[in-house]
Amino acid sequence: MSTLICGSIAYDTIMIFHDRFKNHILPEQIHILNVAFLTPEMRREFGGCAGNIAYNLQLIGGDPLIMATVGDDADMYLARLDALGLSRKHVRRVADSFTAQAFITTDLDNNQITAFHPGAMSFSHLNHVADTQGVTLAIVAPDGRDGMQKHARDLAAAGTPFLFDPGQGLPMFSGDDLLEFLRLADFACFNDYEAQLLCDRTGRTLDELAGKVRALIVTRGGEGSEIRADGQLINIPCVKADAILDPTGCGDAYRSGLLYGINAGWNWEKTGRLASLMGAIKIAHRGGQNHTPSRNEINQRYAGAFGENLW
């Protein structure tokens, strides 16, 4: 049961600001904003939504298949995929381009300011869903604008169920674009800010938008998440993390749990709880792909949090 992960592969340069943004940004002067944040800590990580989701889904025991585009500087990332045993059959190298790059500054409250260079990601439309085999579920995650639309339409035409997850790419799309995605998709997932933007862009409430898909999921950070499905609102609690070190990639970890549960045919409560757990495991580690729990450890953590085994 392969899961096609359509999205970005990126290098993340993560910088830690040892203060709070709110102490340095004056709301009344936002029109002449000119700030610099001293970041004594910096590291480079393997990231991108497709890379992070596939990494987490493999940890759980799923079979991810990445569809992405990379640039001339991708050798390190491609070698990592090989070392992890993640197929790069549908990872296309685009000549004369950089692999997508995210430059992320995080403050002491885990707020983030990100600058993102799309690079090769802008050519994601060169990849074709029809080239894949054995896919039973997919996700359209943040990627090039044309690629996201093309992959959503192609997946719907092929009858392959998919999760629409625009993430930070949501502002690229108009209200009509977003309504089309929801019409094509089977499931959709947003964080609370994106959900509000979705409502603003479409002029619809979350309950109205939930009627267009089999399930609409909204994550709310430390307040847990909500799943609207079958006319019900299911509240998923936040799992207590061992530590809160870095939020980068937590949403991707959460989505890996959703994809595993959907493909396994689980009910929404169990699926959401696994997603919540994966986010909690990730946030206790720096970077999007540095946590290494075994499948048995994931099951034990789930049992400790919810009083039952996953498998």
mmCIF file of C-alpha atoms in Angstrom:
data_model
loop_
_atom_site.group_PDB
_atom_site.id
_atom_site.type_symbol
_atom_site.label_atom_id
_atom_site.label_comp_id
_atom_site.label_asym_id
_atom_site.label_seq_id
_atom_site.Cartn_x
_atom_site.Cartn_y
_atom_site.Cartn_z
ATOM 1 C CA MET A 1 0.000 0.000 0.000
ATOM 2 C CA SER A 2 2.348 2.731 -1.237
ATOM 3 C CA THR A 3 1.598 6.317 -0.283
ATOM 4 C CA LEU A 4 2.647 8.928 -2.837
ATOM 5 C CA ILE A 5 4.163 11.994 -1.180
ATOM 6 C CA CYS A 6 3.938 14.951 -3.577
ATOM 7 C CA GLY A 7 5.807 17.881 -2.091
ATOM 8 C CA SER A 8 9.118 19.591 -1.549
ATOM 9 C CA ILE A 9 12.576 18.328 -0.790
ATOM 10 C CA ALA A 10 14.561 21.119 0.827
ATOM 11 C CA TYR A 11 17.561 22.005 2.890
ATOM 12 C CA ASP A 12 16.628 23.789 6.131
ATOM 13 C CA THR A 13 19.027 26.300 7.629
ATOM 14 C CA ILE A 14 17.740 26.762 11.180
ATOM 15 C CA MET A 15 18.839 29.669 13.374
ATOM 16 C CA ILE A 16 17.958 30.135 17.039
ATOM 17 C CA PHE A 17 17.219 33.629 18.370
ATOM 18 C CA HIS A 18 17.749 33.692 22.140
ATOM 19 C CA ASP A 19 14.914 36.131 22.784
ATOM 20 C CA ARG A 20 11.330 36.733 21.670
ATOM 21 C CA PHE A 21 10.350 38.392 18.414
ATOM 22 C CA LYS A 22 7.620 40.346 20.197
ATOM 23 C CA ASN A 23 10.279 42.197 22.178
ATOM 24 C CA HIS A 24 11.862 43.545 18.997
ATOM 25 C CA ILE A 25 8.966 44.175 16.619
ATOM 26 C CA LEU A 26 6.943 47.319 17.266
ATOM 27 C CA PRO A 27 3.405 46.849 15.899
ATOM 28 C CA GLU A 28 2.915 50.568 15.326
ATOM 29 C CA GLN A 29 6.109 50.679 13.218
ATOM 30 C CA ILE A 30 5.436 47.611 11.104
ATOM 31 C CA HIS A 31 5.243 49.769 7.944
ATOM 32 C CA ILE A 32 8.953 50.619 8.318
ATOM 33 C CA LEU A 33 10.092 47.255 9.652
ATOM 34 C CA ASN A 34 13.873 46.915 9.728
ATOM 35 C CA VAL A 35 15.065 44.310 12.233
ATOM 36 C CA ALA A 36 17.999 41.968 12.622
ATOM 37 C CA PHE A 37 18.085 38.971 14.948
ATOM 38 C CA LEU A 38 21.384 37.723 16.371
ATOM 39 C CA THR A 39 21.357 33.915 16.066
ATOM 40 C CA PRO A 40 24.371 32.321 17.818
ATOM 41 C CA GLU A 41 23.104 28.827 16.975
ATOM 42 C CA MET A 42 22.782 27.647 13.386
ATOM 43 C CA ARG A 43 22.581 24.259 11.735
ATOM 44 C CA ARG A 44 21.653 22.783 8.378
ATOM 45 C CA GLU A 45 19.111 19.984 8.204
ATOM 46 C CA PHE A 46 17.461 17.760 5.637
ATOM 47 C CA GLY A 47 13.881 18.921 5.244
ATOM 48 C CA GLY A 48 11.072 19.778 2.880
ATOM 49 C CA CYS A 49 7.528 18.530 3.390
ATOM 50 C CA ALA A 50 7.881 15.468 1.158
ATOM 51 C CA GLY A 51 11.183 14.463 2.741
ATOM 52 C CA ASN A 52 9.892 14.933 6.292
ATOM 53 C CA ILE A 53 6.556 13.186 5.730
ATOM 54 C CA ALA A 54 8.204 10.229 4.005
ATOM 55 C CA TYR A 55 10.798 9.933 6.783
ATOM 56 C CA ASN A 56 8.119 9.805 9.483
ATOM 57 C CA LEU A 57 5.805 7.500 7.556
ATOM 58 C CA GLN A 58 8.629 5.003 7.134
ATOM 59 C CA LEU A 59 9.277 5.108 10.901
ATOM 60 C CA ILE A 60 5.671 4.092 11.533
ATOM 61 C CA GLY A 61 5.899 1.250 9.030
ATOM 62 C CA GLY A 62 4.324 2.786 5.938
ATOM 63 C CA ASP A 63 5.598 2.611 2.369
ATOM 64 C CA PRO A 64 6.208 6.201 1.204
ATOM 65 C CA LEU A 65 7.006 7.066 -2.398
ATOM 66 C CA ILE A 66 8.423 10.577 -2.810
ATOM 67 C CA MET A 67 7.567 12.717 -5.843
ATOM 68 C CA ALA A 68 9.669 15.882 -5.837
ATOM 69 C CA THR A 69 12.186 17.988 -7.739
ATOM 70 C CA VAL A 70 15.735 18.857 -6.648
ATOM 71 C CA GLY A 71 18.611 20.961 -7.997
ATOM 72 C CA ASP A 72 22.280 20.591 -8.824
ATOM 73 C CA ASP A 73 23.195 20.658 -5.125
ATOM 74 C CA ALA A 74 21.088 17.616 -4.176
ATOM 75 C CA ASP A 75 23.811 14.971 -3.951
ATOM 76 C CA MET A 76 23.890 14.951 -0.130
ATOM 77 C CA TYR A 77 20.117 14.639 0.087
ATOM 78 C CA LEU A 78 19.919 11.912 -2.556
ATOM 79 C CA ALA A 79 22.627 9.940 -0.742
ATOM 80 C CA ARG A 80 20.592 10.260 2.455
ATOM 81 C CA LEU A 81 17.472 8.911 0.759
ATOM 82 C CA ASP A 82 19.492 5.939 -0.449
ATOM 83 C CA ALA A 83 20.889 5.324 3.041
ATOM 84 C CA LEU A 84 17.373 5.415 4.493
ATOM 85 C CA GLY A 85 16.025 3.045 1.852
ATOM 86 C CA LEU A 86 13.594 5.659 0.552
ATOM 87 C CA SER A 87 12.953 5.352 -3.169
ATOM 88 C CA ARG A 88 13.960 8.323 -5.319
ATOM 89 C CA LYS A 89 12.518 6.866 -8.511
ATOM 90 C CA HIS A 90 10.224 9.903 -8.786
ATOM 91 C CA VAL A 91 12.690 12.500 -7.516
ATOM 92 C CA ARG A 92 13.632 14.570 -10.560
ATOM 93 C CA ARG A 93 16.821 16.643 -10.764
ATOM 94 C CA VAL A 94 16.359 20.007 -12.505
ATOM 95 C CA ALA A 95 19.558 21.332 -14.078
ATOM 96 C CA ASP A 96 20.809 24.861 -13.346
ATOM 97 C CA SER A 97 18.737 25.238 -10.188
ATOM 98 C CA PHE A 98 19.152 25.004 -6.433
ATOM 99 C CA THR A 99 17.292 22.506 -4.309
ATOM 100 C CA ALA A 100 14.617 24.386 -2.369
ATOM 101 C CA GLN A 101 16.067 26.170 0.659
ATOM 102 C CA ALA A 102 14.344 27.288 3.863
ATOM 103 C CA PHE A 103 16.020 29.772 6.190
ATOM 104 C CA ILE A 104 14.201 29.530 9.511
ATOM 105 C CA THR A 105 14.686 31.733 12.575
ATOM 106 C CA THR A 106 13.054 30.424 15.777
ATOM 107 C CA ASP A 107 12.599 32.423 18.992
ATOM 108 C CA LEU A 108 12.247 31.266 22.596
ATOM 109 C CA ASP A 109 8.463 30.897 22.210
ATOM 110 C CA ASN A 110 8.957 28.627 19.180
ATOM 111 C CA ASN A 111 7.609 31.310 16.861
ATOM 112 C CA GLN A 112 9.238 31.139 13.448
ATOM 113 C CA ILE A 113 10.159 33.574 10.688
ATOM 114 C CA THR A 114 11.006 31.777 7.467
ATOM 115 C CA ALA A 115 12.479 32.863 4.142
ATOM 116 C CA PHE A 116 12.042 30.261 1.428
ATOM 117 C CA HIS A 117 13.726 29.926 -1.970
ATOM 118 C CA PRO A 118 11.725 27.450 -4.106
ATOM 119 C CA GLY A 119 14.432 26.680 -6.655
ATOM 120 C CA ALA A 120 13.792 23.341 -8.361
ATOM 121 C CA MET A 121 10.475 23.034 -6.547
ATOM 122 C CA SER A 122 9.001 25.449 -9.089
ATOM 123 C CA PHE A 123 9.354 22.701 -11.690
ATOM 124 C CA SER A 124 7.371 20.075 -9.766
ATOM 125 C CA HIS A 125 4.786 20.032 -12.566
ATOM 126 C CA LEU A 126 7.329 18.088 -14.644
ATOM 127 C CA ASN A 127 6.577 15.035 -12.502
ATOM 128 C CA HIS A 128 3.642 12.863 -13.535
ATOM 129 C CA VAL A 129 1.358 10.892 -11.232
ATOM 130 C CA ALA A 130 0.707 8.486 -14.117
ATOM 131 C CA ASP A 131 4.339 7.329 -13.895
ATOM 132 C CA THR A 132 3.738 5.698 -10.497
ATOM 133 C CA GLN A 133 2.477 2.206 -9.723
ATOM 134 C CA GLY A 134 0.812 0.585 -6.704
ATOM 135 C CA VAL A 135 -0.251 3.853 -5.054
ATOM 136 C CA THR A 136 -3.332 3.552 -2.820
ATOM 137 C CA LEU A 137 -3.185 6.962 -1.143
ATOM 138 C CA ALA A 138 -1.421 10.278 -1.757
ATOM 139 C CA ILE A 139 -0.801 13.691 -0.265
ATOM 140 C CA VAL A 140 -0.467 16.967 -2.137
ATOM 141 C CA ALA A 141 1.804 18.902 0.206
ATOM 142 C CA PRO A 142 3.458 22.320 -0.280
ATOM 143 C CA ASP A 143 5.242 22.353 -3.636
ATOM 144 C CA GLY A 144 5.376 24.424 -6.796
ATOM 145 C CA ARG A 145 2.008 26.064 -7.517
ATOM 146 C CA ASP A 146 1.548 24.461 -10.932
ATOM 147 C CA GLY A 147 2.696 21.104 -9.625
ATOM 148 C CA MET A 148 0.216 21.096 -6.754
ATOM 149 C CA GLN A 149 -2.686 21.821 -9.076
ATOM 150 C CA LYS A 150 -1.543 19.291 -11.671
ATOM 151 C CA HIS A 151 -0.984 16.506 -9.165
ATOM 152 C CA ALA A 152 -4.343 17.117 -7.467
ATOM 153 C CA ARG A 153 -6.183 16.962 -10.786
ATOM 154 C CA ASP A 154 -4.264 13.894 -11.935
ATOM 155 C CA LEU A 155 -4.832 12.020 -8.672
ATOM 156 C CA ALA A 156 -8.562 12.780 -8.793
ATOM 157 C CA ALA A 157 -8.757 11.675 -12.424
ATOM 158 C CA ALA A 158 -6.981 8.424 -11.539
ATOM 159 C CA GLY A 159 -9.374 7.797 -8.647
ATOM 160 C CA THR A 160 -6.547 7.849 -6.092
ATOM 161 C CA PRO A 161 -7.695 9.307 -2.758
ATOM 162 C CA PHE A 162 -5.470 12.100 -1.475
ATOM 163 C CA LEU A 163 -4.952 14.502 1.389
ATOM 164 C CA PHE A 164 -4.705 18.176 0.458
ATOM 165 C CA ASP A 165 -2.168 19.963 2.660
ATOM 166 C CA PRO A 166 -1.225 23.398 1.268
ATOM 167 C CA GLY A 167 0.705 24.479 4.363
ATOM 168 C CA GLN A 168 2.660 27.693 3.890
ATOM 169 C CA GLY A 169 1.846 27.524 0.181
ATOM 170 C CA LEU A 170 -1.816 28.343 0.821
ATOM 171 C CA PRO A 171 -1.435 32.094 0.074
ATOM 172 C CA MET A 172 -0.499 31.205 -3.528
ATOM 173 C CA PHE A 173 -4.090 30.195 -4.232
ATOM 174 C CA SER A 174 -7.314 32.137 -4.657
ATOM 175 C CA GLY A 175 -10.572 31.185 -3.014
ATOM 176 C CA ASP A 176 -11.716 29.474 -6.216
ATOM 177 C CA ASP A 177 -8.431 27.550 -6.419
ATOM 178 C CA LEU A 178 -8.847 26.315 -2.863
ATOM 179 C CA LEU A 179 -12.444 25.261 -3.461
ATOM 180 C CA GLU A 180 -11.282 23.262 -6.467
ATOM 181 C CA PHE A 181 -8.647 21.494 -4.358
ATOM 182 C CA LEU A 182 -11.315 20.583 -1.806
ATOM 183 C CA ARG A 183 -13.613 19.339 -4.553
ATOM 184 C CA LEU A 184 -10.858 17.080 -5.893
ATOM 185 C CA ALA A 185 -9.461 15.916 -2.539
ATOM 186 C CA ASP A 186 -10.794 13.282 -0.160
ATOM 187 C CA PHE A 187 -9.175 14.786 2.954
ATOM 188 C CA ALA A 188 -7.687 18.160 3.887
ATOM 189 C CA CYS A 189 -5.426 19.349 6.697
ATOM 190 C CA PHE A 190 -4.521 22.856 7.906
ATOM 191 C CA ASN A 191 -3.058 24.470 10.989
ATOM 192 C CA ASP A 192 -5.264 26.969 12.789
ATOM 193 C CA TYR A 193 -3.812 30.006 11.003
ATOM 194 C CA GLU A 194 -4.160 28.363 7.596
ATOM 195 C CA ALA A 195 -7.723 27.316 8.431
ATOM 196 C CA GLN A 196 -8.654 30.935 9.162
ATOM 197 C CA LEU A 197 -7.016 32.062 5.920
ATOM 198 C CA LEU A 198 -8.903 29.315 4.070
ATOM 199 C CA CYS A 199 -12.192 30.604 5.444
ATOM 200 C CA ASP A 200 -11.294 34.183 4.566
ATOM 201 C CA ARG A 201 -10.279 33.288 1.014
ATOM 202 C CA THR A 202 -13.321 31.127 0.270
ATOM 203 C CA GLY A 203 -15.942 33.022 2.257
ATOM 204 C CA ARG A 204 -17.050 29.743 3.862
ATOM 205 C CA THR A 205 -17.040 28.418 7.421
ATOM 206 C CA LEU A 206 -15.006 25.381 8.420
ATOM 207 C CA ASP A 207 -18.193 23.357 8.803
ATOM 208 C CA GLU A 208 -19.247 24.298 5.271
ATOM 209 C CA LEU A 209 -15.826 23.431 3.882
ATOM 210 C CA ALA A 210 -15.768 20.134 5.787
ATOM 211 C CA GLY A 211 -18.800 19.059 3.797
ATOM 212 C CA LYS A 212 -16.694 19.044 0.642
ATOM 213 C CA VAL A 213 -14.277 16.327 1.863
ATOM 214 C CA ARG A 214 -14.464 13.093 3.811
ATOM 215 C CA ALA A 215 -12.510 14.691 6.644
ATOM 216 C CA LEU A 216 -11.114 18.140 7.407
ATOM 217 C CA ILE A 217 -8.380 18.306 10.033
ATOM 218 C CA VAL A 218 -7.222 21.434 11.858
ATOM 219 C CA THR A 219 -4.169 21.349 14.118
ATOM 220 C CA ARG A 220 -3.946 23.774 17.040
ATOM 221 C CA GLY A 221 -0.451 23.265 18.426
ATOM 222 C CA GLY A 222 -0.431 22.600 22.154
ATOM 223 C CA GLU A 223 -4.239 22.614 22.204
ATOM 224 C CA GLY A 224 -4.416 19.435 20.132
ATOM 225 C CA SER A 225 -6.352 19.102 16.891
ATOM 226 C CA GLU A 226 -9.869 18.771 15.509
ATOM 227 C CA ILE A 227 -11.206 16.396 12.893
ATOM 228 C CA ARG A 228 -14.497 17.143 11.166
ATOM 229 C CA ALA A 229 -15.781 13.935 9.598
ATOM 230 C CA ASP A 230 -19.162 12.251 9.109
ATOM 231 C CA GLY A 231 -20.940 15.290 10.543
ATOM 232 C CA GLN A 232 -18.982 15.022 13.802
ATOM 233 C CA LEU A 233 -16.296 17.115 15.459
ATOM 234 C CA ILE A 234 -13.649 14.859 16.967
ATOM 235 C CA ASN A 235 -11.225 16.457 19.418
ATOM 236 C CA ILE A 236 -7.736 14.944 19.478
ATOM 237 C CA PRO A 237 -5.636 15.726 22.553
ATOM 238 C CA CYS A 238 -2.063 16.921 22.382
ATOM 239 C CA VAL A 239 0.406 14.247 23.523
ATOM 240 C CA LYS A 240 2.865 15.456 26.161
ATOM 241 C CA ALA A 241 6.343 15.682 24.658
ATOM 242 C CA ASP A 242 9.538 14.677 26.451
ATOM 243 C CA ALA A 243 10.832 18.155 25.653
ATOM 244 C CA ILE A 244 9.976 21.071 23.390
ATOM 245 C CA LEU A 245 13.116 21.758 21.394
ATOM 246 C CA ASP A 246 12.145 22.583 17.820
ATOM 247 C CA PRO A 247 8.756 22.827 16.070
ATOM 248 C CA THR A 248 10.288 22.494 12.603
ATOM 249 C CA GLY A 249 8.665 19.535 10.847
ATOM 250 C CA CYS A 250 6.069 18.805 13.544
ATOM 251 C CA GLY A 251 3.223 19.326 11.095
ATOM 252 C CA ASP A 252 4.841 16.900 8.665
ATOM 253 C CA ALA A 253 5.206 14.297 11.421
ATOM 254 C CA TYR A 254 1.532 14.780 12.294
ATOM 255 C CA ARG A 255 0.524 14.240 8.668
ATOM 256 C CA SER A 256 2.478 10.998 8.488
ATOM 257 C CA GLY A 257 0.240 9.645 11.240
ATOM 258 C CA LEU A 258 -2.843 10.725 9.319
ATOM 259 C CA LEU A 259 -1.634 8.988 6.175
ATOM 260 C CA TYR A 260 -0.789 5.774 8.002
ATOM 261 C CA GLY A 261 -4.162 5.624 9.750
ATOM 262 C CA ILE A 262 -6.115 6.403 6.577
ATOM 263 C CA ASN A 263 -4.284 3.742 4.591
ATOM 264 C CA ALA A 264 -4.775 1.235 7.418
ATOM 265 C CA GLY A 265 -8.531 1.913 7.516
ATOM 266 C CA TRP A 266 -8.500 3.089 11.138
ATOM 267 C CA ASN A 267 -11.215 5.255 12.657
ATOM 268 C CA TRP A 268 -10.535 8.979 12.949
ATOM 269 C CA GLU A 269 -9.926 9.011 16.679
ATOM 270 C CA LYS A 270 -7.137 6.438 16.472
ATOM 271 C CA THR A 271 -5.710 8.042 13.347
ATOM 272 C CA GLY A 272 -5.660 11.480 14.956
ATOM 273 C CA ARG A 273 -4.065 10.157 18.123
ATOM 274 C CA LEU A 274 -1.209 8.555 16.168
ATOM 275 C CA ALA A 275 -0.746 11.842 14.285
ATOM 276 C CA SER A 276 -0.619 13.742 17.592
ATOM 277 C CA LEU A 277 1.923 11.301 18.982
ATOM 278 C CA MET A 278 4.213 11.648 15.957
ATOM 279 C CA GLY A 279 4.181 15.425 16.377
ATOM 280 C CA ALA A 280 5.092 15.068 20.056
ATOM 281 C CA ILE A 281 7.968 12.700 19.257
ATOM 282 C CA LYS A 282 9.330 15.103 16.649
ATOM 283 C CA ILE A 283 9.173 18.280 18.719
ATOM 284 C CA ALA A 284 11.558 16.764 21.285
ATOM 285 C CA HIS A 285 14.305 16.671 18.631
ATOM 286 C CA ARG A 286 15.980 19.343 16.569
ATOM 287 C CA GLY A 287 15.417 19.303 12.819
ATOM 288 C CA GLY A 288 12.756 17.501 10.834
ATOM 289 C CA GLN A 289 14.450 14.114 10.519
ATOM 290 C CA ASN A 290 16.611 13.448 13.579
ATOM 291 C CA HIS A 291 14.183 11.453 15.740
ATOM 292 C CA THR A 292 14.658 7.686 15.415
ATOM 293 C CA PRO A 293 12.020 5.772 17.419
ATOM 294 C CA SER A 294 11.472 2.159 16.480
ATOM 295 C CA ARG A 295 8.018 0.955 15.522
ATOM 296 C CA ASN A 296 7.827 -0.814 18.876
ATOM 297 C CA GLU A 297 8.759 2.392 20.719
ATOM 298 C CA ILE A 298 6.015 4.277 18.849
ATOM 299 C CA ASN A 299 3.531 1.624 19.964
ATOM 300 C CA GLN A 300 4.725 1.852 23.573
ATOM 301 C CA ARG A 301 4.432 5.640 23.557
ATOM 302 C CA TYR A 302 0.923 5.380 22.134
ATOM 303 C CA ALA A 303 -0.093 2.831 24.760
ATOM 304 C CA GLY A 304 1.304 5.052 27.511
ATOM 305 C CA ALA A 305 -0.633 8.041 26.231
ATOM 306 C CA PHE A 306 -3.933 6.388 25.335
ATOM 307 C CA GLY A 307 -4.099 3.110 27.225
ATOM 308 C CA GLU A 308 -4.156 0.793 24.203
ATOM 309 C CA ASN A 309 -1.773 -0.613 21.624
ATOM 310 C CA LEU A 310 -1.579 0.556 18.039
ATOM 311 C CA TRP A 311 -0.899 -2.895 16.636
#
